[in-house]
CSV table of C-alpha atoms in Angstrom, one decimal:
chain,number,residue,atom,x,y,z
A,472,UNK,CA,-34.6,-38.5,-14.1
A,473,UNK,CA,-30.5,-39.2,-14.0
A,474,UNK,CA,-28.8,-37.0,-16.2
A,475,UNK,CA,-24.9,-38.9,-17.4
A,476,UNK,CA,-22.2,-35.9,-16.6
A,477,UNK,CA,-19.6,-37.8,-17.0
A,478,UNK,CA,-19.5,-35.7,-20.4
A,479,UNK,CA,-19.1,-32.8,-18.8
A,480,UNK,CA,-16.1,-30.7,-18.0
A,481,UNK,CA,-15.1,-29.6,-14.3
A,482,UNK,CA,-16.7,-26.1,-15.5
A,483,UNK,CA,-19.5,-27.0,-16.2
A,484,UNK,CA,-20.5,-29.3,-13.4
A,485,UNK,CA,-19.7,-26.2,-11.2
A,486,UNK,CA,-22.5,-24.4,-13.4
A,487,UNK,CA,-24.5,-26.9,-12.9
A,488,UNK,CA,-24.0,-28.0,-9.4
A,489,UNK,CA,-25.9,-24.4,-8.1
A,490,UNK,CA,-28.8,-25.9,-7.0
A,491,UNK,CA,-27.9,-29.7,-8.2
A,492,UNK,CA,-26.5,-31.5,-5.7
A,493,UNK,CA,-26.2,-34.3,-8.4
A,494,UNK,CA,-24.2,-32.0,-10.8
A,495,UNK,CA,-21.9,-31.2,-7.6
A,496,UNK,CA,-22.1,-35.4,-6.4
A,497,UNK,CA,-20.2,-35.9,-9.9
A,498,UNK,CA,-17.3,-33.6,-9.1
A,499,UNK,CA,-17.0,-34.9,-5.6
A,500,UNK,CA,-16.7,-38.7,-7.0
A,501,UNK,CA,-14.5,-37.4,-10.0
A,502,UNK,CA,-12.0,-35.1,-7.7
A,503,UNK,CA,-12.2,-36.8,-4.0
A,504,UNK,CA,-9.6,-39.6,-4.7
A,505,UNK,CA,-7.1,-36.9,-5.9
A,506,UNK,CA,-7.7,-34.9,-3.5
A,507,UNK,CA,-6.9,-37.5,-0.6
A,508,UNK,CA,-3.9,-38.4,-2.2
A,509,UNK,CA,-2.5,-35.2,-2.7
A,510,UNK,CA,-3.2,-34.7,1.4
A,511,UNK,CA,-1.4,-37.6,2.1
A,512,UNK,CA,1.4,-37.3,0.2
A,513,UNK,CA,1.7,-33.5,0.9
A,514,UNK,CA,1.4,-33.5,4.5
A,515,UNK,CA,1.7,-37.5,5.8
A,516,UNK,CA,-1.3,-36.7,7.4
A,517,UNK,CA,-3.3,-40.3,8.5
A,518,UNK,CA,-6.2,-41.3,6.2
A,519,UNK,CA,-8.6,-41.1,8.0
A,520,UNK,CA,-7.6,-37.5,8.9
A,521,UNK,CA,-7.3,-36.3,5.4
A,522,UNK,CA,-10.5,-37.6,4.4
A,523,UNK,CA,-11.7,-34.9,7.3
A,524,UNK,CA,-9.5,-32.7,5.4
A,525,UNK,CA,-10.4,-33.6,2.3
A,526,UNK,CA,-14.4,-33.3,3.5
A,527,UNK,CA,-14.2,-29.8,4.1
A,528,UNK,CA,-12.9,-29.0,1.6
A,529,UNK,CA,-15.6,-30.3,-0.4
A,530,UNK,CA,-17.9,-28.4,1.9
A,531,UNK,CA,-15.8,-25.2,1.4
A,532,UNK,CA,-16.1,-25.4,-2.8
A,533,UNK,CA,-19.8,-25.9,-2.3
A,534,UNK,CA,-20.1,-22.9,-0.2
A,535,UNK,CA,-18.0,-20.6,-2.8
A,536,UNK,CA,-19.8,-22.1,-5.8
A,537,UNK,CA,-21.0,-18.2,-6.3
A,538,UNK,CA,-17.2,-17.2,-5.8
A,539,UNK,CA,-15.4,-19.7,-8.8
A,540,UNK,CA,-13.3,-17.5,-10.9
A,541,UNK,CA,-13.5,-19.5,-14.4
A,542,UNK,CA,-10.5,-18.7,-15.6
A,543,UNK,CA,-9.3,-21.1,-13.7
A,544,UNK,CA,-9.2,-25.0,-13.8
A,545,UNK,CA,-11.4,-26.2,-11.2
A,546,UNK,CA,-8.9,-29.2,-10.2
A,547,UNK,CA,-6.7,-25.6,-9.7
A,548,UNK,CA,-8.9,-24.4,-7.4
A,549,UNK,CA,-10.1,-27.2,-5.4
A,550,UNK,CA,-6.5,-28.4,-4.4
A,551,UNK,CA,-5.6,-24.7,-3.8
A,552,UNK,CA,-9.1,-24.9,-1.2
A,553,UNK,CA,-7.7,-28.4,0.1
A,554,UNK,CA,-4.3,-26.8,0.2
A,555,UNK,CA,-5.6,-24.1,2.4
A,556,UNK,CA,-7.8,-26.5,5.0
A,557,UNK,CA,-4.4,-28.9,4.8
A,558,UNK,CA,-2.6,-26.2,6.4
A,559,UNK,CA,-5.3,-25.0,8.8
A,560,UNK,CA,-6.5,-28.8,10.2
A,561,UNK,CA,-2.4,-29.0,10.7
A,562,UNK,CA,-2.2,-25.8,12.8
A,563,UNK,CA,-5.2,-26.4,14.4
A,564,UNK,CA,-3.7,-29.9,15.3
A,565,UNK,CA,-0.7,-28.2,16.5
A,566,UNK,CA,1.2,-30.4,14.4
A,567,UNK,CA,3.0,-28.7,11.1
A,568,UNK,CA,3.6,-31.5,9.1
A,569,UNK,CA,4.9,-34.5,10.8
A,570,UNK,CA,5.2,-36.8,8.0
A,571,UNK,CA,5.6,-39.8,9.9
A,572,UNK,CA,6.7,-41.9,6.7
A,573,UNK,CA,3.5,-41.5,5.0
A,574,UNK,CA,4.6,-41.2,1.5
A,575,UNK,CA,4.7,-44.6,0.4
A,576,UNK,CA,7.1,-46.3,-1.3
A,577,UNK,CA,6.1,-46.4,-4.6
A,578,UNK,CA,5.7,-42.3,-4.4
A,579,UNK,CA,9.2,-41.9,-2.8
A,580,UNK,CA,10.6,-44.3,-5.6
A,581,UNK,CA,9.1,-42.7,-8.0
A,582,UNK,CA,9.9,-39.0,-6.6
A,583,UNK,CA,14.2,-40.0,-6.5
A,584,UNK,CA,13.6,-41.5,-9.9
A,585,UNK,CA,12.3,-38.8,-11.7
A,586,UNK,CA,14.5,-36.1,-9.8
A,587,UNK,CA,17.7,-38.4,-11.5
A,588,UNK,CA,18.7,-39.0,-14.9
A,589,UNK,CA,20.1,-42.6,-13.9
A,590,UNK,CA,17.4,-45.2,-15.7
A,591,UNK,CA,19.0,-48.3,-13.5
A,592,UNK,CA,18.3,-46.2,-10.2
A,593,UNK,CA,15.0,-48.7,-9.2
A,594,UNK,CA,17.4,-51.6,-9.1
A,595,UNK,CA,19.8,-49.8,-6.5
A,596,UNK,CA,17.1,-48.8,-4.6
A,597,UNK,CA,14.7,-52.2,-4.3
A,598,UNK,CA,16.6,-53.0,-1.0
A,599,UNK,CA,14.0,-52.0,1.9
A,600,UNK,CA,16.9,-50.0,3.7
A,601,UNK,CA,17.4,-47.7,0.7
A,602,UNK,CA,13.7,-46.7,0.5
A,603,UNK,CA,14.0,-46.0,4.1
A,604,UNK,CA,16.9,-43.8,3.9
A,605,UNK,CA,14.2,-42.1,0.9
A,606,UNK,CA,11.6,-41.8,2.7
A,607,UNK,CA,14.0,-40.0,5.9
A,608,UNK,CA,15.0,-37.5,3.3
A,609,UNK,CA,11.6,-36.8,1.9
A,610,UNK,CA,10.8,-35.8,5.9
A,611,UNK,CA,13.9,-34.0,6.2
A,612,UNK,CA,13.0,-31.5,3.2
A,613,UNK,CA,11.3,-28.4,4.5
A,614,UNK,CA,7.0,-28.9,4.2
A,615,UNK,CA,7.0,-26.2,1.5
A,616,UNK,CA,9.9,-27.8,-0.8
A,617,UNK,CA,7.9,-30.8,0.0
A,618,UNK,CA,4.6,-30.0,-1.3
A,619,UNK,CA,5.9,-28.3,-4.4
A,620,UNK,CA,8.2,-31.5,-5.5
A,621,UNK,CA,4.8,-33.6,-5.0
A,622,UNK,CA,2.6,-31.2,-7.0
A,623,UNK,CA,4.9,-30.8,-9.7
A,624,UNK,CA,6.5,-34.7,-10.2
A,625,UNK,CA,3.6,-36.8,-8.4
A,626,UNK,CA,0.6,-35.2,-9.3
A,627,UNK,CA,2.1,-34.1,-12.4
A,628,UNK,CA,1.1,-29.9,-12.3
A,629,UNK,CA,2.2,-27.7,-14.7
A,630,UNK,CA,4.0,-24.8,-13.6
A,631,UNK,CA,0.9,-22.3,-14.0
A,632,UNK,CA,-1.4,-24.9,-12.1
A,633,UNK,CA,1.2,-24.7,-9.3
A,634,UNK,CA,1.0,-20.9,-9.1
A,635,UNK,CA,-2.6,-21.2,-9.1
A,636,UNK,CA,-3.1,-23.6,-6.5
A,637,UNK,CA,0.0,-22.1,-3.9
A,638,UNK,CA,-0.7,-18.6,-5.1
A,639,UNK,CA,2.4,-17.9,-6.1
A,640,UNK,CA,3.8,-16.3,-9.5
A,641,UNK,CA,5.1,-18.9,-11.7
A,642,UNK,CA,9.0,-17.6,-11.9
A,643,UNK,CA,8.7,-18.3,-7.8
A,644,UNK,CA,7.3,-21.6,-8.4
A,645,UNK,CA,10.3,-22.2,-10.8
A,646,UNK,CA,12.6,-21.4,-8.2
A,647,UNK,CA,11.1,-23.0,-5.6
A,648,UNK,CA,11.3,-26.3,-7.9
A,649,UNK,CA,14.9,-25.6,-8.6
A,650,UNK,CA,15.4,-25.4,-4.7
A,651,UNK,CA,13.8,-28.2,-3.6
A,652,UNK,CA,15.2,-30.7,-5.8
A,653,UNK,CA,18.9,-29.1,-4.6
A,654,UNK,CA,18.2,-29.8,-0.9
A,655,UNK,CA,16.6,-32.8,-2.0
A,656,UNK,CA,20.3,-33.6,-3.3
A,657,UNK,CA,21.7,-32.4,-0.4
A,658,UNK,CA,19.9,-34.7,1.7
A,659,UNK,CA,19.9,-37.7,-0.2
A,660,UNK,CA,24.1,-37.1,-0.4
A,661,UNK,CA,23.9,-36.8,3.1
A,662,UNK,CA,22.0,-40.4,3.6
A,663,UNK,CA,24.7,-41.7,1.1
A,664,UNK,CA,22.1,-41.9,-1.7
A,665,UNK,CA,23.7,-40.9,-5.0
A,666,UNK,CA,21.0,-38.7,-7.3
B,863,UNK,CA,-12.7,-46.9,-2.4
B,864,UNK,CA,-15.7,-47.4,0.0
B,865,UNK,CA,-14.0,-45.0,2.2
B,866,UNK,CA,-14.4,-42.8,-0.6
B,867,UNK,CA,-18.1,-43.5,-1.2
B,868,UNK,CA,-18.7,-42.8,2.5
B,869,UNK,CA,-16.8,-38.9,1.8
B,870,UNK,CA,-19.4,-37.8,-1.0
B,871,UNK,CA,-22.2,-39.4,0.8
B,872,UNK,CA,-21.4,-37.0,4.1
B,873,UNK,CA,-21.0,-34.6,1.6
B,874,UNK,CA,-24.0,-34.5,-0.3
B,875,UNK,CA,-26.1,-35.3,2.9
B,876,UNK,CA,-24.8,-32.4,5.1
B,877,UNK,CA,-25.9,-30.0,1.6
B,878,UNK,CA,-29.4,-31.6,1.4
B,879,UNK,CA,-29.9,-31.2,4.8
B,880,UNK,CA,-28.9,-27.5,4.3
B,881,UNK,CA,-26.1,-27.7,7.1
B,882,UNK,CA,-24.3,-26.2,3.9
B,883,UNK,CA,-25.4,-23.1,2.5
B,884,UNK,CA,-24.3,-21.6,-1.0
B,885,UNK,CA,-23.0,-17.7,-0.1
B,886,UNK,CA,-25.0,-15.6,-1.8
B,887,UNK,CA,-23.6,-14.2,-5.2
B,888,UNK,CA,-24.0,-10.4,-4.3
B,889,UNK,CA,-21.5,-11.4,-1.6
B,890,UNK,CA,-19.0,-12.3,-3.9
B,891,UNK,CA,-19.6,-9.3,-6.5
B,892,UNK,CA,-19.7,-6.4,-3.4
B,893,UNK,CA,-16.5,-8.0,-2.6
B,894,UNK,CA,-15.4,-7.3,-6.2
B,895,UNK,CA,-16.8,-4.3,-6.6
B,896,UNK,CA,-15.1,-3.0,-3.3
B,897,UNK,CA,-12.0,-3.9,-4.2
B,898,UNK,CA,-11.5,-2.9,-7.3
B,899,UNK,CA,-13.4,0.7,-6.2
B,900,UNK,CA,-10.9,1.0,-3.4
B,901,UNK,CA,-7.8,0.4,-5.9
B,902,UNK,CA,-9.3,3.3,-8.6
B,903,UNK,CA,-9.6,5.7,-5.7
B,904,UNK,CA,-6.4,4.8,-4.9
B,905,UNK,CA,-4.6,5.0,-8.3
B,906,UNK,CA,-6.3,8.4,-8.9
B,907,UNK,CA,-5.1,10.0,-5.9
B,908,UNK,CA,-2.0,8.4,-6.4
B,909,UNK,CA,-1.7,10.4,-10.1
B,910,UNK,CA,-3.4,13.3,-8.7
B,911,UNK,CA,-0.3,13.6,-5.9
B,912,UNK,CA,2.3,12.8,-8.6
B,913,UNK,CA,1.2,15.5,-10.5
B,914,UNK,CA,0.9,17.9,-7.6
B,915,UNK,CA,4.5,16.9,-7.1
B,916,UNK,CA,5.8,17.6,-10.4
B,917,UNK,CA,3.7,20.9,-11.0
B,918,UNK,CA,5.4,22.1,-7.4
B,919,UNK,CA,8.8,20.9,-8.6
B,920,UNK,CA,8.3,23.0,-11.8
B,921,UNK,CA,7.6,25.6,-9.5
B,922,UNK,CA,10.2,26.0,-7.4
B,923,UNK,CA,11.5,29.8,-7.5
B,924,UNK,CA,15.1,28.7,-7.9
B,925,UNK,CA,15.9,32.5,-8.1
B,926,UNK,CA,15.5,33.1,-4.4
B,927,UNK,CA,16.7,29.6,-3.2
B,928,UNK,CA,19.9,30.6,-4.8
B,929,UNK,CA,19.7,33.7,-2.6
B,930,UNK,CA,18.6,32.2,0.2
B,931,UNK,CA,14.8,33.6,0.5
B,932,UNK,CA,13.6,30.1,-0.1
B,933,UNK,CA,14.4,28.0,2.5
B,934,UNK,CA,11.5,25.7,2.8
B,935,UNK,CA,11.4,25.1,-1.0
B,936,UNK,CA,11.7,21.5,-0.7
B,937,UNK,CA,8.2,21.3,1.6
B,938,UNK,CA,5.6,21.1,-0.7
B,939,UNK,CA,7.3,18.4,-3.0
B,940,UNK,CA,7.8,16.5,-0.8
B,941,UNK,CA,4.0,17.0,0.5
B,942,UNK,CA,3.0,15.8,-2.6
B,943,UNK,CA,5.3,13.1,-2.9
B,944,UNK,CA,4.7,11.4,0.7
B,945,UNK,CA,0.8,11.5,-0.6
B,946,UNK,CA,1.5,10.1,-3.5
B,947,UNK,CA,3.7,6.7,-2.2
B,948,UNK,CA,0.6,6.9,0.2
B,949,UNK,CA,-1.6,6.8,-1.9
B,950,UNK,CA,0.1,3.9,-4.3
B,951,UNK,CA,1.2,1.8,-1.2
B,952,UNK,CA,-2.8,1.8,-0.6
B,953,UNK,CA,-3.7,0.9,-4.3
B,954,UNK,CA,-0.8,-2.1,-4.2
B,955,UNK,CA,-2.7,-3.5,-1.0
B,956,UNK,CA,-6.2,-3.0,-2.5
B,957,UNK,CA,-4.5,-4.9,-5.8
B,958,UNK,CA,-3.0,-7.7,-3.6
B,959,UNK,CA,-6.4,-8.8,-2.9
B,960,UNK,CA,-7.7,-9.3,-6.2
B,961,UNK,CA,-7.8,-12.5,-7.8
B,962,UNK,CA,-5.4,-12.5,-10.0
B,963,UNK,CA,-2.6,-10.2,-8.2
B,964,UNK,CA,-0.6,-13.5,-7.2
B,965,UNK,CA,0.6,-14.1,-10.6
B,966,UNK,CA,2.8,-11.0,-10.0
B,967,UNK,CA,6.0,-10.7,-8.1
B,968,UNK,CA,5.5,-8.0,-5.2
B,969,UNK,CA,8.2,-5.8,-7.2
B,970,UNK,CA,6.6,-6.6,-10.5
B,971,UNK,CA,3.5,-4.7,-9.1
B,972,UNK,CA,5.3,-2.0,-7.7
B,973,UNK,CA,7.3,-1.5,-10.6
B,974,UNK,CA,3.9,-0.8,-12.5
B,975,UNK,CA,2.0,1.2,-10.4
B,976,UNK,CA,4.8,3.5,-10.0
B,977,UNK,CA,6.0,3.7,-13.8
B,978,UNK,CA,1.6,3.6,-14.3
B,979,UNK,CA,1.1,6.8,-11.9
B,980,UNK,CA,4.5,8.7,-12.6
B,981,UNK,CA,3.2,8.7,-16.5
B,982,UNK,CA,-0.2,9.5,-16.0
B,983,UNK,CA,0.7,12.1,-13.5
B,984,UNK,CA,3.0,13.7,-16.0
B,985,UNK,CA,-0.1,13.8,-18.7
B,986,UNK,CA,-2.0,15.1,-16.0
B,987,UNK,CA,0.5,18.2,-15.2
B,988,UNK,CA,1.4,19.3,-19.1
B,989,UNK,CA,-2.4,19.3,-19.8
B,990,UNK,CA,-3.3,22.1,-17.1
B,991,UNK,CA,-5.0,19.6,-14.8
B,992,UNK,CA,-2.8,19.9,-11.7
B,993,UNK,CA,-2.6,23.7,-12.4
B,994,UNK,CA,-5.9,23.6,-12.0
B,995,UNK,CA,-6.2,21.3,-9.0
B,996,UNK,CA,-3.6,23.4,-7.1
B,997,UNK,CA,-5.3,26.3,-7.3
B,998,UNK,CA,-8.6,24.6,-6.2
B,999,UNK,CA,-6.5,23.8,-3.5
B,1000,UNK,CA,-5.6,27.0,-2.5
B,1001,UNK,CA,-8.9,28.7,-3.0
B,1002,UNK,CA,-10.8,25.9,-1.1
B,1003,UNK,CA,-9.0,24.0,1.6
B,1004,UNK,CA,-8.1,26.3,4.6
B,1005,UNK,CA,-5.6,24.2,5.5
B,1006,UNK,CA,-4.0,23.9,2.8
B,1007,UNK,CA,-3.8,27.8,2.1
B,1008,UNK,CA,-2.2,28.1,5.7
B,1009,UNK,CA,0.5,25.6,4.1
B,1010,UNK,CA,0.9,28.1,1.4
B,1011,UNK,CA,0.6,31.3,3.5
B,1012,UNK,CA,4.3,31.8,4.4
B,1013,UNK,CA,4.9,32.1,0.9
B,1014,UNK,CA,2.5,34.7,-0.1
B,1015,UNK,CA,3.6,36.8,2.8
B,1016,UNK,CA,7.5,36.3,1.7
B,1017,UNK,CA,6.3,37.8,-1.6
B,1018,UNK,CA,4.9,41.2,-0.2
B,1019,UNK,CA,7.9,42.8,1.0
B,1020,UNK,CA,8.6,46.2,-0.8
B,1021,UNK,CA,11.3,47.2,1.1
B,1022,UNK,CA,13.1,44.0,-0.4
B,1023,UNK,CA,12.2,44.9,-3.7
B,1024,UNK,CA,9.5,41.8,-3.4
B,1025,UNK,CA,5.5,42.7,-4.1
B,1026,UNK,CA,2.7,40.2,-5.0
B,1027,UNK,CA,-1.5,40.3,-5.7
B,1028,UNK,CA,-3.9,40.7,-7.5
B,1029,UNK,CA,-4.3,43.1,-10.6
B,1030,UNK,CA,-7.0,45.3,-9.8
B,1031,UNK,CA,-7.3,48.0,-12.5
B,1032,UNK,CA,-5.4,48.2,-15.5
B,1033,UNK,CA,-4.8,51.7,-16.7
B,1034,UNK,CA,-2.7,50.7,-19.5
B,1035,UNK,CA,0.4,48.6,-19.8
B,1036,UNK,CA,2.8,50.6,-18.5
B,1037,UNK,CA,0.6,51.4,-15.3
B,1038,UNK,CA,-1.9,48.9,-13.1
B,1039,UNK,CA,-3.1,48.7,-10.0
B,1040,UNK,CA,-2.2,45.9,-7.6
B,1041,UNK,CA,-4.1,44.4,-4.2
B,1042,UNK,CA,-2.0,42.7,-2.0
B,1043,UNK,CA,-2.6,39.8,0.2
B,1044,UNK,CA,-2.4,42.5,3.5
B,1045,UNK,CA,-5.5,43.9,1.3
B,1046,UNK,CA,-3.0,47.3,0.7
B,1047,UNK,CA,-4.0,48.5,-2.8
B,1048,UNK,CA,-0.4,49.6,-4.9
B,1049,UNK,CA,0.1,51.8,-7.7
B,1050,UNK,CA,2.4,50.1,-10.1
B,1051,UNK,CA,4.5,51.6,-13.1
B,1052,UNK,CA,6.9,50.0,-15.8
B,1053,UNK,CA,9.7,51.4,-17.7
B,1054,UNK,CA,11.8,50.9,-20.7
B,1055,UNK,CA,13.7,48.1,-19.3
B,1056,UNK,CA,11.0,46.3,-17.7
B,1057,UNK,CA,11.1,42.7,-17.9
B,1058,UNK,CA,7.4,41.4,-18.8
B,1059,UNK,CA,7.4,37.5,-18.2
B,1060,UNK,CA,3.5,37.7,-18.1
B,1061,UNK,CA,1.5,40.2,-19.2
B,1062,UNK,CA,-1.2,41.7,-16.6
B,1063,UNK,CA,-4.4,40.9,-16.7
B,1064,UNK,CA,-7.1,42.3,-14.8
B,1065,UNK,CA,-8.2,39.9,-11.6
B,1066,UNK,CA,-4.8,37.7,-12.3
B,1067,UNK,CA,-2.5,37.3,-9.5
B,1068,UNK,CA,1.3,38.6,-10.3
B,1069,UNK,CA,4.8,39.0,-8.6
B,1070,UNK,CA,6.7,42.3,-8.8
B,1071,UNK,CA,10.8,42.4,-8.2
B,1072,UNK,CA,11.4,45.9,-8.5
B,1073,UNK,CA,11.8,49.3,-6.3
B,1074,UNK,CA,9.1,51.1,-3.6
B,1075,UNK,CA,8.7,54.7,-5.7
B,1076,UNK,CA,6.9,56.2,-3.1
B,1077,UNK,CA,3.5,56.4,-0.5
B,1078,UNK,CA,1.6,53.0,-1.9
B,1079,UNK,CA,3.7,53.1,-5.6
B,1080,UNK,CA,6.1,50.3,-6.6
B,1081,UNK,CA,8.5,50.7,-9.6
B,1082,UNK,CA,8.6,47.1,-11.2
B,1083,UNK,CA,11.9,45.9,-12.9
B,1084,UNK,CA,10.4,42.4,-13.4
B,1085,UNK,CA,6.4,41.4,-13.7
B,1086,UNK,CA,6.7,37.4,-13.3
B,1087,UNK,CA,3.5,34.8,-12.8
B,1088,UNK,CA,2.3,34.0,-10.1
B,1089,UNK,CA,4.0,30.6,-10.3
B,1090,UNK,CA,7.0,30.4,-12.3
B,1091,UNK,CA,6.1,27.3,-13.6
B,1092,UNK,CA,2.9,28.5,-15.5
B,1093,UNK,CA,5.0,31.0,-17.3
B,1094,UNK,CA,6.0,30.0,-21.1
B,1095,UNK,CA,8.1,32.9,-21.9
B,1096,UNK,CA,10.3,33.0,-18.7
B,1097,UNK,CA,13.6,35.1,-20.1
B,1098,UNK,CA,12.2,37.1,-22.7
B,1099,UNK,CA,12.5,40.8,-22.4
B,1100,UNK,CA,10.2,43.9,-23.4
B,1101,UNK,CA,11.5,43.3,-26.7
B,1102,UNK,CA,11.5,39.6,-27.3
B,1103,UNK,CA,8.7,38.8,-25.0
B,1104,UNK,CA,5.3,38.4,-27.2
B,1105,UNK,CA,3.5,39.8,-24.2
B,1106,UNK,CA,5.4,43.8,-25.5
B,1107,UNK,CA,4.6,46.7,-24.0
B,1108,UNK,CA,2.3,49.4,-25.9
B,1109,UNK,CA,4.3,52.5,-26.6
């Protein structure tokens, strides 16, 4: 007998999913397409590689089901999880966020776009070589600058969400932002790209 | 999106083939339960030493520091207050790992656990409580009457004018008897102008300032607590003290 959980919320497929591997198959198909995303764009890692990632992590939340603190938002928790495996599949890997170009175009676009006030800025920057110069910048800026400008203005995260997932109090997170989109500046003045 | 398909089929497989086990929930709530047992423990000794430190603060016998008796008045403040930054240092890392301590700044927490403890350390010393605990100190941890030793010993010095004990007998108000900590027994006697901070009570423990009067006799110009910071009439006289001397 199929029960339809595409009803339910996050919380309570991880109620269910003790014992229900179904309950637990819906949040994997719901949450596993974020998740890689957020991998890719956080650490440029390959796909195949962050679907490893990604796979543990999936593995980890199962394994803490007992250990979910419901206050929380379970999308919180489960990129804070990936988060944490992101970090520890990169030092196991000896290789602290390479970014080898990874974020694609449309993200990096997207990222200078919203991090300006200038509404013409996606005709400037259609030529190839300018979404280059982008995408060196985005590698230039330091991993953790990095990560927080992609939870916040690609995956869209609120500011509490952000201090859930990094673990951080949400007045850091604020200055963190503030940081990272004034090196971003820096950077993208330094690659004569005006923001 | 296939990719995809092939991630929560691993998934699913590895957990019906048990290569994946749930951790038990007790696991979780010992963890808990640990934690937050660890940071109570903590917090109360951390209020416990705060109040320690404020009751010996109020103690200090400024009258000989300022004539140079007291040199090691300072020590066990500072005793107390080393303990109690122990003690809070360990409650702020017990607190760090519970689940909600990163939504605090480090100094946010800090902040709190010393403004938390200080306050409930003061509540602890004006209602008796670290009177209490200081002399359950003294009666039952050797070494911590060794710590206090020195200062029971600067107290019984006649010749000085300096006597200390326990009240023995009381004869009347004017005359007692007196055990010191040397286990000497002492004949006491008051005058017109003594000074009464406290009154004597049989089986309480006293100071003298005063004069030797003789073979085992001490003539007392002052009868002060035994700490001066248990004393609520410190600077009244025989005839404004409420503690007055039968005629």
């Amino acid at each position: 007998m199929n029960f339809d959980y595409s009803k339910k919320t996050d919380e309570d497929l991880m109620r269910l999913s003790v014992g229900n591997s179904s309950a637990f198959a819906e949040l994997v198909y719901r949450w596993q397409s974020p998740l890689l995303r957020y991998v890719v764009r956080f650490s440029g890692a390959s796909h195949e590689c962050a679907e490893d990632i990604v796979q543990n992590s999936f593995l980890k939340i199962y394994k803490n089901l007992y250990g979910f603190d419901y206050s929380l938002k379970f999308s919180s928790w489960a990129y804070r999880i990936t988060h944490n495996e992101t970090l520890n599949h990169l030092r196991k890997e000896k290789n602290l966020v390479p970014l080898d170009g990874k974020v694609g175009d449309e993200d990096s676009l997207k990222l200078i776009e919203i991090l300006t006030d200038e509404t013409d800025i996606e005709k400037e920057l259609s030529k190839k070589e300018e979404i280059k110069k982008i995408q060196k910048v985005l590698k230039n800026l330091s991993p953790d600058f990095r990560e927080i400008l992609v939870l916040k203005y690609l995956e869209d995260k609120s500011y509490d969400e952000i201090s859930d997932i990094l673990k951080k109090p949400a007045g850091t997170v604020a200055t963190l932002i503030h940081r990272a989109k004034e090196q971003l500046k820096t950077l993208a003045q330094k690659n004569n790209l005006t923001i | 999106m296939n990719k995809d398909k092939d991630i929560s089929k691993n998934i699913l497989d590895k957990i019906e083939k048990g290569e994946v086990t749930l951790t038990p929930e007790w696991h979780f709530t010992f963890r808990k339960v640990a934690i937050y047992t660890f940071f109570s423990l903590a917090i109360i000794g951390a209020v416990l030493a705060i109040s320690l430190t404020i009751w010996n603060i109020a103690n200090i016998e400024w009258d000989l520091v300022m004539r140079g008796f007291e040199k090691s008045w300072w020590e066990r403040p500072f005793f107390w207050l080393f303990f109690s930054l122990l003690f809070g240092a360990l409650g702020w890392y017990a607190f760090t790992f519970t689940h909600k301590a990163y939504r605090y700044r480090t100094i946010q927490i800090i902040l709190i656990i010393l403004g938390a403890t200080f306050f409930a350390g003061l509540l602890l010393h004006f209602s008796g409580l670290s009177s209490r605990a200081e002399y359950a100190l003294q009666e039952n941890i050797p070494p911590y009457q060794n710590f206090i030793m020195h200062r029971q010993e600067r107290w019984v010095n006649p010749e000085e004018g300096r006597l200390a004990g326990e009240v023995i007998d009381l004869q009347n108000s004017n005359q007692f008897h007196l055990r010191d900590i040397k286990n000497n027994q002492w004949s006491i006697e008051t005058h017109q102008n003594t000074r009464f901070l406290v009154r004597p009570k049989k089986g309480e423990k006293i100071r003298l300032i005063g004069t030797p009067s003789g073979q085992g006799s001490f003539r007392a110009n002052e009868i002060l607590p035994w700490f001066p910071g248990s004393n609520p009439h410190m600077g009244c006289n025989k005839d404004t003290c409420r503690f007055k001397q039968k005629k």
